[in-house]
Short mmCIF file of C-alpha atoms in Angstrom, two decimals:
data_model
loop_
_atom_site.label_atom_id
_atom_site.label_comp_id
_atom_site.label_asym_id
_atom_site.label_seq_id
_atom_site.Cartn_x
_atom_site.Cartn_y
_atom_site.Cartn_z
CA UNK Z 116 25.64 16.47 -34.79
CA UNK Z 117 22.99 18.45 -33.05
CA UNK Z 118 23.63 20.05 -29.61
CA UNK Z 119 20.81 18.03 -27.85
CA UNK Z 120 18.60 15.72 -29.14
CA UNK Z 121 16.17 13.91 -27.74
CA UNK Z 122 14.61 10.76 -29.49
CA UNK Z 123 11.60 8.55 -28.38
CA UNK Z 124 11.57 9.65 -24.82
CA UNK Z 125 8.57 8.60 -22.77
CA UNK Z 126 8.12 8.83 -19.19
CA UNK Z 127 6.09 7.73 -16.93
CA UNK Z 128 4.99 8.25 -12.93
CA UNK Z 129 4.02 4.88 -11.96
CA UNK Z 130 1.12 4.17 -14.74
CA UNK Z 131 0.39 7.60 -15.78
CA UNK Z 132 2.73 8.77 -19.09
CA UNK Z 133 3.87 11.73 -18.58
CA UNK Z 134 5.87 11.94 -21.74
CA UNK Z 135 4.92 10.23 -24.76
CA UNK Z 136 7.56 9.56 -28.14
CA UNK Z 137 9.06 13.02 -27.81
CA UNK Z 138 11.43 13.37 -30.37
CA UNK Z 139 13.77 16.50 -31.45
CA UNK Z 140 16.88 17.89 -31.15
CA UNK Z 141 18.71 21.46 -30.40
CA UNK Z 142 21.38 22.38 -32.81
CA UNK Z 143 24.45 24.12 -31.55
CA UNK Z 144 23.25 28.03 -31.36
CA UNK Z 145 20.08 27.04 -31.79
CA UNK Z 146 17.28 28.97 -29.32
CA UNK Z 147 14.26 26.88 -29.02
CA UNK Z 148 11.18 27.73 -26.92
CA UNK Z 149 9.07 24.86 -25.68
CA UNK Z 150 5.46 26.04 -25.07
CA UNK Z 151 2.13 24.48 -23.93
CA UNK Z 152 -0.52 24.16 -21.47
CA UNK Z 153 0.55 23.59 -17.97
CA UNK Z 154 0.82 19.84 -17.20
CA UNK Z 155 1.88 19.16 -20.64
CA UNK Z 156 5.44 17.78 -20.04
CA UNK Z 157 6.85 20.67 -21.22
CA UNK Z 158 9.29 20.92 -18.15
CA UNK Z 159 9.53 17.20 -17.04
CA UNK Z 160 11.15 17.00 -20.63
CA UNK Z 161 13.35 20.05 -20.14
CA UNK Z 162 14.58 18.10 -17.28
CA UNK Z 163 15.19 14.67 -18.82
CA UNK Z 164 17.98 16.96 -20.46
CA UNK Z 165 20.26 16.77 -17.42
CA UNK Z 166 19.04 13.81 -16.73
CA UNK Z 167 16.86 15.74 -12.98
CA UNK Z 168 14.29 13.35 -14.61
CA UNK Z 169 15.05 9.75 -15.66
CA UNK Z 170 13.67 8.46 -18.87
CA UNK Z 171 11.73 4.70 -19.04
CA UNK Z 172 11.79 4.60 -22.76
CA UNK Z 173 13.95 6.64 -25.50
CA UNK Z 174 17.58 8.05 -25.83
CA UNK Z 175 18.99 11.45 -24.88
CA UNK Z 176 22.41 12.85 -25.92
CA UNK Z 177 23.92 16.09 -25.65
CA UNK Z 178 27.20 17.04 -27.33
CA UNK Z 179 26.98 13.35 -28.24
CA UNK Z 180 26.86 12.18 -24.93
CA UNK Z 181 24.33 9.65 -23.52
CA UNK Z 182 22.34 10.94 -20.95
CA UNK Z 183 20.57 8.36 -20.17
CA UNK Z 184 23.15 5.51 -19.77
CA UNK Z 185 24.44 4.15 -16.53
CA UNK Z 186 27.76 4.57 -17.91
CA UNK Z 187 27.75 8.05 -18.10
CA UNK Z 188 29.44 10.55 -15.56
CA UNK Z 189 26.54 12.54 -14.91
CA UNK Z 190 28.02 15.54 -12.90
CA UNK Z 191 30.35 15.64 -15.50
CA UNK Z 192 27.91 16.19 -18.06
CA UNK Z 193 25.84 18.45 -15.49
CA UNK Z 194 28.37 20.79 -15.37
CA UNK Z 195 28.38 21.58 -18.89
CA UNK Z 196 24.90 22.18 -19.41
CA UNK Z 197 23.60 25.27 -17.51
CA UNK Z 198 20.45 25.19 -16.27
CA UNK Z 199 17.91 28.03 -14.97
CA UNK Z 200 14.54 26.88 -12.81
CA UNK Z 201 11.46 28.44 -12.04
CA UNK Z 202 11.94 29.32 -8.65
CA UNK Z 203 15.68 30.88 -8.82
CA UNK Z 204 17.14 28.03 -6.13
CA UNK Z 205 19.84 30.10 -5.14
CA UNK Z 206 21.41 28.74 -2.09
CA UNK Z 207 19.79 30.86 0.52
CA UNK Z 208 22.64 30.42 2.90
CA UNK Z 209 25.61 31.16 0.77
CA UNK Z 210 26.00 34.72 -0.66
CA UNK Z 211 26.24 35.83 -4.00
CA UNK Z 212 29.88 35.45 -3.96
CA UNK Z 213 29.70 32.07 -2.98
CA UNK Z 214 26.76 31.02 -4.75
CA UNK Z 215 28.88 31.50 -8.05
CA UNK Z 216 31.88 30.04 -7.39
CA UNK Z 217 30.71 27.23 -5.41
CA UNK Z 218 30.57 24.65 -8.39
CA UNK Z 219 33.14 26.41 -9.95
CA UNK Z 220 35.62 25.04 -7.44
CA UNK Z 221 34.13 22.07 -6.20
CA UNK Z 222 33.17 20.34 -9.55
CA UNK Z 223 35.94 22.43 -11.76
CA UNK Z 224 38.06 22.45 -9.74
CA UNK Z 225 38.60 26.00 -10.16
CA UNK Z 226 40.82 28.36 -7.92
CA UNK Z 227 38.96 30.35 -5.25
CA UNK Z 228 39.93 33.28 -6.51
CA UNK Z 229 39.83 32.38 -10.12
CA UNK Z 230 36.10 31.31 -9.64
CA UNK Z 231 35.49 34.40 -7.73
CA UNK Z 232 36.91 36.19 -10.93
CA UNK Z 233 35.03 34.58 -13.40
CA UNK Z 234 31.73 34.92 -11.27
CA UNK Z 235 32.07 38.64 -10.69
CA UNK Z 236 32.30 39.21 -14.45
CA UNK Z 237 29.19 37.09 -15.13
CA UNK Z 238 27.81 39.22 -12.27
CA UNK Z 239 28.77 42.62 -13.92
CA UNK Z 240 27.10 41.87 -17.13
CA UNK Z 241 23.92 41.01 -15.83
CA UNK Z 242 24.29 44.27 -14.19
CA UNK Z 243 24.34 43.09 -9.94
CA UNK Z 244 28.08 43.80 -9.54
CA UNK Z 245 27.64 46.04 -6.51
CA UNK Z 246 25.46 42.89 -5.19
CA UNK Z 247 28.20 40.51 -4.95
CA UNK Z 248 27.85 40.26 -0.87
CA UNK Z 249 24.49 40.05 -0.35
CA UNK Z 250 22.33 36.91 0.65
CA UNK Z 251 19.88 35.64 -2.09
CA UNK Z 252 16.75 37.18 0.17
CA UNK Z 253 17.84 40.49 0.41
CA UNK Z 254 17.61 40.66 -3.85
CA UNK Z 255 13.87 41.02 -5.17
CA UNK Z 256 12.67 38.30 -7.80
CA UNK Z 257 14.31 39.24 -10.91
CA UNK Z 258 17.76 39.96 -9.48
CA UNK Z 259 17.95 36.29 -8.14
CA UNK Z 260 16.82 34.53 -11.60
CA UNK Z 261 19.53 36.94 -12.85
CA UNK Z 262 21.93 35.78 -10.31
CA UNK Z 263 21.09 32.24 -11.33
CA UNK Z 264 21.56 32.48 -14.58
CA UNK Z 265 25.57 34.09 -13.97
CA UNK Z 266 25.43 31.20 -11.77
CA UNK Z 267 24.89 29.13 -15.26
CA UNK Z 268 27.32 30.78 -16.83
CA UNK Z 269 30.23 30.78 -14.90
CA UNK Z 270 30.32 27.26 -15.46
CA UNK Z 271 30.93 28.09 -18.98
CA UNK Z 272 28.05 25.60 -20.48
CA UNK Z 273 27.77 24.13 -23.74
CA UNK Z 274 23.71 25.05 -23.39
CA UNK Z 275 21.77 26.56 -21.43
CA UNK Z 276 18.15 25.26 -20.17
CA UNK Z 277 15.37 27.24 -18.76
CA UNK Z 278 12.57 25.83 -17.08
CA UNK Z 279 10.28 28.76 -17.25
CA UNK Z 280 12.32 31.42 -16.27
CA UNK Z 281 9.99 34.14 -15.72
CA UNK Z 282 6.95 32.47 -14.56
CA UNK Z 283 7.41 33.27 -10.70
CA UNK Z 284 8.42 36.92 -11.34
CA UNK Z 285 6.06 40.01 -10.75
CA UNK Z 286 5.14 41.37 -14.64
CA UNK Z 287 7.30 44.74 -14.28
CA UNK Z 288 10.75 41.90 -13.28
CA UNK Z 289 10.28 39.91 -16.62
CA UNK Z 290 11.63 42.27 -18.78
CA UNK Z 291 15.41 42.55 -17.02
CA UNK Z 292 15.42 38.72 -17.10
CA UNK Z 293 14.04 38.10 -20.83
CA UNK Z 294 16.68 40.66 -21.84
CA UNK Z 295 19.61 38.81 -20.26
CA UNK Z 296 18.41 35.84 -22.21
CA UNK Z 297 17.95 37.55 -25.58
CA UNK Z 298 21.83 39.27 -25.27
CA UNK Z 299 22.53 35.64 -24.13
CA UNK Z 300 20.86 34.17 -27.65
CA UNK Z 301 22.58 36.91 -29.62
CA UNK Z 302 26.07 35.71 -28.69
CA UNK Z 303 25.20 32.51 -30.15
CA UNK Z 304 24.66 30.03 -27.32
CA UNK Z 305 22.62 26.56 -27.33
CA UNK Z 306 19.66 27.41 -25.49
CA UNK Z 307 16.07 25.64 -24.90
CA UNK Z 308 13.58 27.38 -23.10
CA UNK Z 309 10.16 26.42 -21.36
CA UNK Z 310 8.14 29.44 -21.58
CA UNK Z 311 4.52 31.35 -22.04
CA UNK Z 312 6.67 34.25 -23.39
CA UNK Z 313 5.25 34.35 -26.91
CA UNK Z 314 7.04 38.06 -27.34
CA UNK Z 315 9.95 36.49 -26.37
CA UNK Z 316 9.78 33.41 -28.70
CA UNK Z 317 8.89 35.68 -31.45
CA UNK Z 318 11.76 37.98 -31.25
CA UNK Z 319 14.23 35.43 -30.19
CA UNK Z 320 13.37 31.56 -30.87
CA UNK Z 321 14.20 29.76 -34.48
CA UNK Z 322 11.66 27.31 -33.34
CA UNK Z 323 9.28 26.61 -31.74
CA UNK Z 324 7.78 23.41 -29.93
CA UNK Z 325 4.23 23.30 -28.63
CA UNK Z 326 3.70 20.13 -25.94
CA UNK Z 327 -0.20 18.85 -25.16
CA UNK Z 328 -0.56 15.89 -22.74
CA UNK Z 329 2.92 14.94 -23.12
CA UNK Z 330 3.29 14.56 -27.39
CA UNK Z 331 5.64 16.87 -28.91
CA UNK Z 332 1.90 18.43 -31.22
CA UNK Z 333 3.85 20.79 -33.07
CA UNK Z 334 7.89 21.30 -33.57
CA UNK Z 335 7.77 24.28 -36.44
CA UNK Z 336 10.19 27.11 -37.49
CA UNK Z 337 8.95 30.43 -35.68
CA UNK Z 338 7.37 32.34 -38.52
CA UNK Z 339 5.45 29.14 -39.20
CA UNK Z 340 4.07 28.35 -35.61
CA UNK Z 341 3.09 32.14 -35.42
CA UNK Z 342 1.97 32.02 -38.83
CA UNK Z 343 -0.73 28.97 -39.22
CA UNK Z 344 -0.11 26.42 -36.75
CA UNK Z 345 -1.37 23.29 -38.16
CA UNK Z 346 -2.84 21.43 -35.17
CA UNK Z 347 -6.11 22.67 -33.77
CA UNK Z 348 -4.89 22.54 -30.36
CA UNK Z 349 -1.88 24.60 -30.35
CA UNK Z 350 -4.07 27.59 -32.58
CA UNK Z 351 -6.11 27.26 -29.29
CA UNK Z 352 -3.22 27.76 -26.92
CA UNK Z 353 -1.83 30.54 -29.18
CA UNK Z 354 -5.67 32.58 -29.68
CA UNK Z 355 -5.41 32.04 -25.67
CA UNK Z 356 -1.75 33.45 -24.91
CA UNK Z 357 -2.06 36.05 -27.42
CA UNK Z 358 -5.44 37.73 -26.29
CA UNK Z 359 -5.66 37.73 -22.86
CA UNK J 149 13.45 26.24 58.89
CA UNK J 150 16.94 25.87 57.28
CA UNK J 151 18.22 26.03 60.86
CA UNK J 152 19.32 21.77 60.51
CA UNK J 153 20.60 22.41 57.14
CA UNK J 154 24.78 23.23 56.87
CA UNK J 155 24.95 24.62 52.96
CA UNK J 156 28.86 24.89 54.02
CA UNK J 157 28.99 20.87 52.69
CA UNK J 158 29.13 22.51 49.01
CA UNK J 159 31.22 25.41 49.24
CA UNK J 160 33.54 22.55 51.16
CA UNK J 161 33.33 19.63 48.23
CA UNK J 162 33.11 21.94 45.78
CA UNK J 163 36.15 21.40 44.22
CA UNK J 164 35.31 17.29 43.57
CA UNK J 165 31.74 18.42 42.40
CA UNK J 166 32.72 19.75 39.99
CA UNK J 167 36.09 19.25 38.86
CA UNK J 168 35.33 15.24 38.88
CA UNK J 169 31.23 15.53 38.90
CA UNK J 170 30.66 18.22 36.20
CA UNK J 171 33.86 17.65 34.17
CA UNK J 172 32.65 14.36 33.55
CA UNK J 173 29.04 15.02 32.61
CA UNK J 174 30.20 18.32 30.13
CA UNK J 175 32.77 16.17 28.71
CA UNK J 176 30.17 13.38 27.94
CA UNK J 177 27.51 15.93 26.89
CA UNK J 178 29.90 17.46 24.17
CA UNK J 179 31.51 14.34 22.78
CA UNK J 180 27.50 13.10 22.45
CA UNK J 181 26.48 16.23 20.87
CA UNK J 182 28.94 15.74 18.12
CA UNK J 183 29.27 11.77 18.14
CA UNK J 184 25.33 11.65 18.22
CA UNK J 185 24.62 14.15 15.68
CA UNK J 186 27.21 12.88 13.02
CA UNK J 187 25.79 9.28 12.93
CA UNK J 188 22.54 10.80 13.45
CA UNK J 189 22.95 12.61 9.98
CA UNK J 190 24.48 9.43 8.35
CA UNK J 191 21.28 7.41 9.75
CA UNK J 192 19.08 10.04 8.52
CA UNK J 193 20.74 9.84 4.97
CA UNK J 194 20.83 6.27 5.37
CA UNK J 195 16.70 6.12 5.81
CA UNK J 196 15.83 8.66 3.51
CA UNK J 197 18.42 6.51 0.76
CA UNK J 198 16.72 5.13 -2.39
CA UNK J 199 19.11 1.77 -1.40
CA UNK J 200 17.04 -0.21 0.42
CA UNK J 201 19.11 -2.28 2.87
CA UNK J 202 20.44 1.17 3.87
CA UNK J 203 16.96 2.39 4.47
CA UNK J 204 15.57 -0.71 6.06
CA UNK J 205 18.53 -1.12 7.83
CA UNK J 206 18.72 2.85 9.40
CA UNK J 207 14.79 2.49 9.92
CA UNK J 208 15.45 -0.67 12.13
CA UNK J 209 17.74 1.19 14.47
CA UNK J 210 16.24 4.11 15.21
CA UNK J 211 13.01 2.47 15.92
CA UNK J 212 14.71 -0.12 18.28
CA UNK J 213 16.50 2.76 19.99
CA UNK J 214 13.29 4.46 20.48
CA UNK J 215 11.38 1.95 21.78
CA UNK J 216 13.70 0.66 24.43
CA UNK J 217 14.29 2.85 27.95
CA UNK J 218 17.69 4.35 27.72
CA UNK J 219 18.46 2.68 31.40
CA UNK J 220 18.05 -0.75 29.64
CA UNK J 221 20.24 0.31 26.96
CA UNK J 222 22.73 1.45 29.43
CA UNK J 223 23.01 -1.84 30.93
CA UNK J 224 23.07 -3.44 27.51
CA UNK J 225 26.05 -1.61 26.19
CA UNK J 226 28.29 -1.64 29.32
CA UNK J 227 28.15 -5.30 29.17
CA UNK J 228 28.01 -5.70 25.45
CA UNK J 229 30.57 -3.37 24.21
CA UNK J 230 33.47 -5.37 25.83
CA UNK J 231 32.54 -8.97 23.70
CA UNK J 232 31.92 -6.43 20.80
CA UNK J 233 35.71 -4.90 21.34
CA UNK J 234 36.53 -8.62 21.85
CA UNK J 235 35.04 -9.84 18.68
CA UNK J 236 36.61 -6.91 16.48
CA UNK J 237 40.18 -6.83 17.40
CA UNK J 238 40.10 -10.97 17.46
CA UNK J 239 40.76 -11.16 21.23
CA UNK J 240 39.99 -14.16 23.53
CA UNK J 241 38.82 -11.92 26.41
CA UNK J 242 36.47 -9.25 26.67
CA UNK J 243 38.05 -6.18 26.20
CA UNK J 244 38.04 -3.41 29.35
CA UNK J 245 36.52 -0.27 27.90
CA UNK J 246 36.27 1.65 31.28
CA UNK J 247 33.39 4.11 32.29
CA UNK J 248 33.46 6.67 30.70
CA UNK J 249 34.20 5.33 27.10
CA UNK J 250 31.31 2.66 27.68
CA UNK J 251 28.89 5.62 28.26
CA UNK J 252 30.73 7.65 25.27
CA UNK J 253 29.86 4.72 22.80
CA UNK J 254 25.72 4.28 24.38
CA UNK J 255 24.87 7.78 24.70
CA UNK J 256 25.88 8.29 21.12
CA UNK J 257 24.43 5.54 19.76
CA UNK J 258 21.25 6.02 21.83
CA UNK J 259 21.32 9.30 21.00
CA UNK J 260 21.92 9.42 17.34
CA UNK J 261 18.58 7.48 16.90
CA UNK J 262 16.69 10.58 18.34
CA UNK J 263 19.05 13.26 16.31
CA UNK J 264 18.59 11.24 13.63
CA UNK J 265 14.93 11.77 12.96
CA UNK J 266 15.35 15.43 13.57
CA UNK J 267 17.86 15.51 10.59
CA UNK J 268 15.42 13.51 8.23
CA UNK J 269 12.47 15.75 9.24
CA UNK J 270 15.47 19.19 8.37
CA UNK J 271 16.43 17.20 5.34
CA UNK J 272 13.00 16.38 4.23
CA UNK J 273 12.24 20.85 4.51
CA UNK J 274 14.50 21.36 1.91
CA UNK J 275 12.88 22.15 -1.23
CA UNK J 276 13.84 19.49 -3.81
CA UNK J 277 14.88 22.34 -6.13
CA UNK J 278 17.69 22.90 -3.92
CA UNK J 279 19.26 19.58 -4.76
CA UNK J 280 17.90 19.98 -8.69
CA UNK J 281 20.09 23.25 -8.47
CA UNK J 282 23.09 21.84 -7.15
CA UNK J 283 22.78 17.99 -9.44
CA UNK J 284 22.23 20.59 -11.78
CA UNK J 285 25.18 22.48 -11.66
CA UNK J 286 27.34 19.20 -11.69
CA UNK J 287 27.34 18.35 -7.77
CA UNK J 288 27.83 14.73 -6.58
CA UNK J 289 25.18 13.28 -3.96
CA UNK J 290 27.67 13.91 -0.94
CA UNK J 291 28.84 17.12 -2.51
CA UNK J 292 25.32 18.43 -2.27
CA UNK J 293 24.44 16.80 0.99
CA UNK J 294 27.53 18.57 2.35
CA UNK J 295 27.65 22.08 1.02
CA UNK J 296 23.73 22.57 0.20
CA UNK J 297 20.96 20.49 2.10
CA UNK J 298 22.30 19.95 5.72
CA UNK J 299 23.90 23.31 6.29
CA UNK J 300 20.10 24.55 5.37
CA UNK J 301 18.48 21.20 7.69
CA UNK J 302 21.25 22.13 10.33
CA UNK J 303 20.31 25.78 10.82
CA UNK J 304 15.78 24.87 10.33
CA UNK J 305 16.33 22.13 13.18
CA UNK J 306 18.75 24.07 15.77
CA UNK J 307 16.03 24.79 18.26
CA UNK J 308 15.19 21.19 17.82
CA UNK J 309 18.27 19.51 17.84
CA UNK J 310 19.03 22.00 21.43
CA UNK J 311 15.97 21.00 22.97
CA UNK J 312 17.15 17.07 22.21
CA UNK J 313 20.30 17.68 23.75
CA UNK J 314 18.77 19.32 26.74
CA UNK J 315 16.99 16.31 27.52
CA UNK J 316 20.13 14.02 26.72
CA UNK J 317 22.39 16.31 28.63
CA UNK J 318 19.91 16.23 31.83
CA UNK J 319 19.78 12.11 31.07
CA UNK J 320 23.81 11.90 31.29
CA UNK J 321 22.93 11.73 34.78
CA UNK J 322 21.29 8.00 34.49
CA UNK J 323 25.22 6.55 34.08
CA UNK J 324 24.45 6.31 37.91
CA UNK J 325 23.15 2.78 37.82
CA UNK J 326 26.52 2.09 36.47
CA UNK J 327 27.80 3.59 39.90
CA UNK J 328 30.10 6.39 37.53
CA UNK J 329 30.83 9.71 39.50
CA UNK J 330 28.84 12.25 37.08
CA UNK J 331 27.83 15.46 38.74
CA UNK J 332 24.90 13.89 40.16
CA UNK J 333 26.73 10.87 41.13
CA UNK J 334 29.52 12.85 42.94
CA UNK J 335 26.50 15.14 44.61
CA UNK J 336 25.06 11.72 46.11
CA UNK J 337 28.16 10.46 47.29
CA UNK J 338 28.65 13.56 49.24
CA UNK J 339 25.33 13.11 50.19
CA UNK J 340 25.49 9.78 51.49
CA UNK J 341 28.97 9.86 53.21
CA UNK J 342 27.94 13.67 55.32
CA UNK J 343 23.99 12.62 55.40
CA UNK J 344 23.47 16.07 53.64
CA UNK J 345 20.54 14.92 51.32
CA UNK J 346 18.63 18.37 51.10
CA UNK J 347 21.62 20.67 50.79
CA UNK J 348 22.98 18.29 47.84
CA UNK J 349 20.04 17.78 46.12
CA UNK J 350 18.81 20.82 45.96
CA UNK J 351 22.14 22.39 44.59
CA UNK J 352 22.54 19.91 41.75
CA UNK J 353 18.96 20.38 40.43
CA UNK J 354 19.91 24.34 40.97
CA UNK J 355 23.21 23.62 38.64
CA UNK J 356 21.18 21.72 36.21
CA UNK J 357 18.72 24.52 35.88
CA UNK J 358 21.51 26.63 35.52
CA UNK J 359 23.31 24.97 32.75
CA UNK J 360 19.98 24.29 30.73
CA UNK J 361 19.15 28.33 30.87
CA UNK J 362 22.62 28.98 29.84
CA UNK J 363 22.94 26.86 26.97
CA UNK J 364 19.06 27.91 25.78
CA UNK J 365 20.30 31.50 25.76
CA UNK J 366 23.91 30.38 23.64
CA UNK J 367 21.91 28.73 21.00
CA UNK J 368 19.40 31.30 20.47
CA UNK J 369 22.56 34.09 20.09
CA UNK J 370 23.68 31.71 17.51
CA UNK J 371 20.67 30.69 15.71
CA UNK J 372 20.43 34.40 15.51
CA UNK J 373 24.06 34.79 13.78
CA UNK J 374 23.32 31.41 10.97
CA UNK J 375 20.26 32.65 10.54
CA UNK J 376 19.01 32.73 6.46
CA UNK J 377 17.83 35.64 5.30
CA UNK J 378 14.82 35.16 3.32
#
């Protein structure tokens, strides 16, 4: 049983589709980037995950879960997927501290100082230990998306989704935050990523997925999107990324 | 020129000023401040709910409350609010709610229609990536309302929301027409019974002046302290 997997899915924003028949599926320590133009779906679909976006059409599980049934407790499932967004979303008014073990104790049900515990060792290995009492604005771009993902992980997910992780960052705080990701994808966990990081999808991905206009164009193994894509618009995209 | 006036009439009734007069007016300010902004909030939830009879409902009452003079809905409550009493607890007679609980119940409810669109417009400046992090991390819609949005609305709207109660703290002085001893209600009863108009009149505006700069200067210190860092 795969991880995720997402079959049929089409969306729609009153009559324009903004999804159409996506279909594919995560395996368990699987790392799959998601790539395409911008306004291509790429992380409306990342979000049907979780269910942030609801589906019209199509069926989503995870861990064998329906997402996309009324049935479903959804902050139960929530809390087992981890999820990273573009723009960090720290709570600005809570500190570090609290900004990890928040959910820890309110949805787990965790201890105070238990979630503290756990927190501060998600903290330490993405190296902001000694920033455990600050507020989220007093931490430049890429120690906040690194906050957010120990955030993520304290919750100790099943997967983890990014939703173009690096895209707000300056260029020289991209690095720190693709390397959490890659140690992340080394220790084997579930992860699907929205991304223009073609370096990072090279080194790290199994496959690839290239979205245009909301159809899932090309869904290949890595060496064989890099290698010869097969539809004209993703060798495009790729000539585009790759020599700018 | 102040030859005629005798300022000795307050220094005299000043204990009645202000242990009836001003007790009774901070004790209705606070209890509205809190009343007021709690069903505020809920109203403000209620109109910005995807549930429609909620937001129909919530969108209803503010926009009665706004469009009606607060005098008139003075009047309205003091002689509602007994039937309503009446009609909940099942009792043949209208039930006496006295004074100061009458005004309790229609400042707050007058009130809360005002706070209430404050709240939606604080709600409403919360990114919706805020409550995306929060769903996301397995938070229920009251768990995220609670612990994420309105801490952030609260602390964007403060010099709002103190500039509301300003005006609703100088309007507790309107329970007049219900002839209650407020502050300004015990100044004019002085008044009346020495004929010391001036002197009375011109001290309780200089107390409400007082109070107003006072409070100002509080909430700014502690906008200052819950202040987000960004």
């Amino acid at each position: 049983m795969a991880m995720i997997e997402i079959k049929d899915v089409s969306k729609w924003y009153g009559s324009f589709q903004v999804l159409t028949d996506c279909t594919t599926s995560v395996e368990k320590g699987e790392v799959i980037v998601v790539c395409g133009p911008s306004g291509s779906g790429k992380s409306t679909l990342i979000k049907t995950v979780n269910a942030l976006e609801p589906v019209q059409k199509g069926d989503i599980f995870v861990d064998g879960v329906k997402v996309n049934d009324p049935k479903t407790n959804l902050p139960k499932l929530r809390a087992r997927v981890g999820m990273v967004f573009q723009h960090f979303e720290l709570f600005p008014h809570l500190t570090v501290r609290q900004n990890l073990s928040l959910a820890q104790t309110l949805v787990l049900g965790r201890a105070q100082r238990e979630a503290d515990e756990r927190g501060l060792r998600y903290l330490d290995r993405v190296g902001l230990a000694s920033h455990k009492d600050k507020f989220p604005g007093q931490l430049s771009g890429g120690q906040q998306q690194r906050v957010a993902i120990a955030r993520a992980l304290s919750m100790d997910p099943i997967c983890m989704l990014f939703d173009e992780p690096t895209s707000a960052l300056d260029p020289e705080m991209i690095n720190e935050v693709l390397e959490v990701m890659q140690q992340l994808a080394t220790e084997g966990m579930t992860m699907m990523v929205v991304t223009h990081e073609m370096g990072f999808a090279n080194r790290v991905a199994n496959r690839v997925i290239f979205m245009d206009a909301g159809h899932i164009v090309e869904d290949a193994p890595k060496a064989e999107f890099f290698g010869k894509p097969r539809s004209e618009r993703a060798q495009q995209f790729l000539a585009k990324i790759l020599h700018h | 020129m102040f030859g005629q006036f005798d300022f000795g009439v307050i220094t005299r009734n000043l204990p009645y000023l202000i242990k009836v007069g001003m007790m009774f007016t901070l004790e209705l300010t606070a209890l509205v401040i809190v009343l007021g902004i709690v069903f505020g909030t809920l109203l403000a939830m209620m109109r910005l709910s995807s549930i429609r009879v909620l937001s129909a409902f919530a969108t209803a009452y503010i926009n009665l409350m706004r469009s009606v003079p607060l005098v008139l809905v003075i009047f309205w409550f003091y002689f509602l609010v007994p039937y309503i009493g009446a009609w909940i607890i099942r009792s043949p007679t209208p039930v006496r709610v006295g004074a100061f609980l009458s005004s309790v119940i229609t400042y707050s409810m007058f009130e809360a229609a005002y706070y209430a669109e404050i709240m939606r417009a604080g709600i409403q400046s919360i990114p919706r990536g805020q409550v995306w992090a929060g769903y996301a991390l397995g938070l229920n819609y009251w768990q995220s309302m609670a612990r994420i949005v309105l801490p952030q609305a609260f602390r964007n709207m403060v010099p709002i929301l103190l500039t509301q109660t300003i005006v609703m703290f100088q309007d507790t002085s309107l329970v007049y027409v219900l002839s209650i001893t407020d502050f300004l209600g015990a100044a004019s009863k002085i008044a009346e019974r020495d004929g010391r108009y001036v002197e009375l009149y011109i001290f309780a505006a200089v107390v409400y002046f007082v109070i107003c700069v006072i409070i100002s200067v509080l909430v700014r210190r502690l906008q200052r302290r819950i202040a987000v860092i960004r």
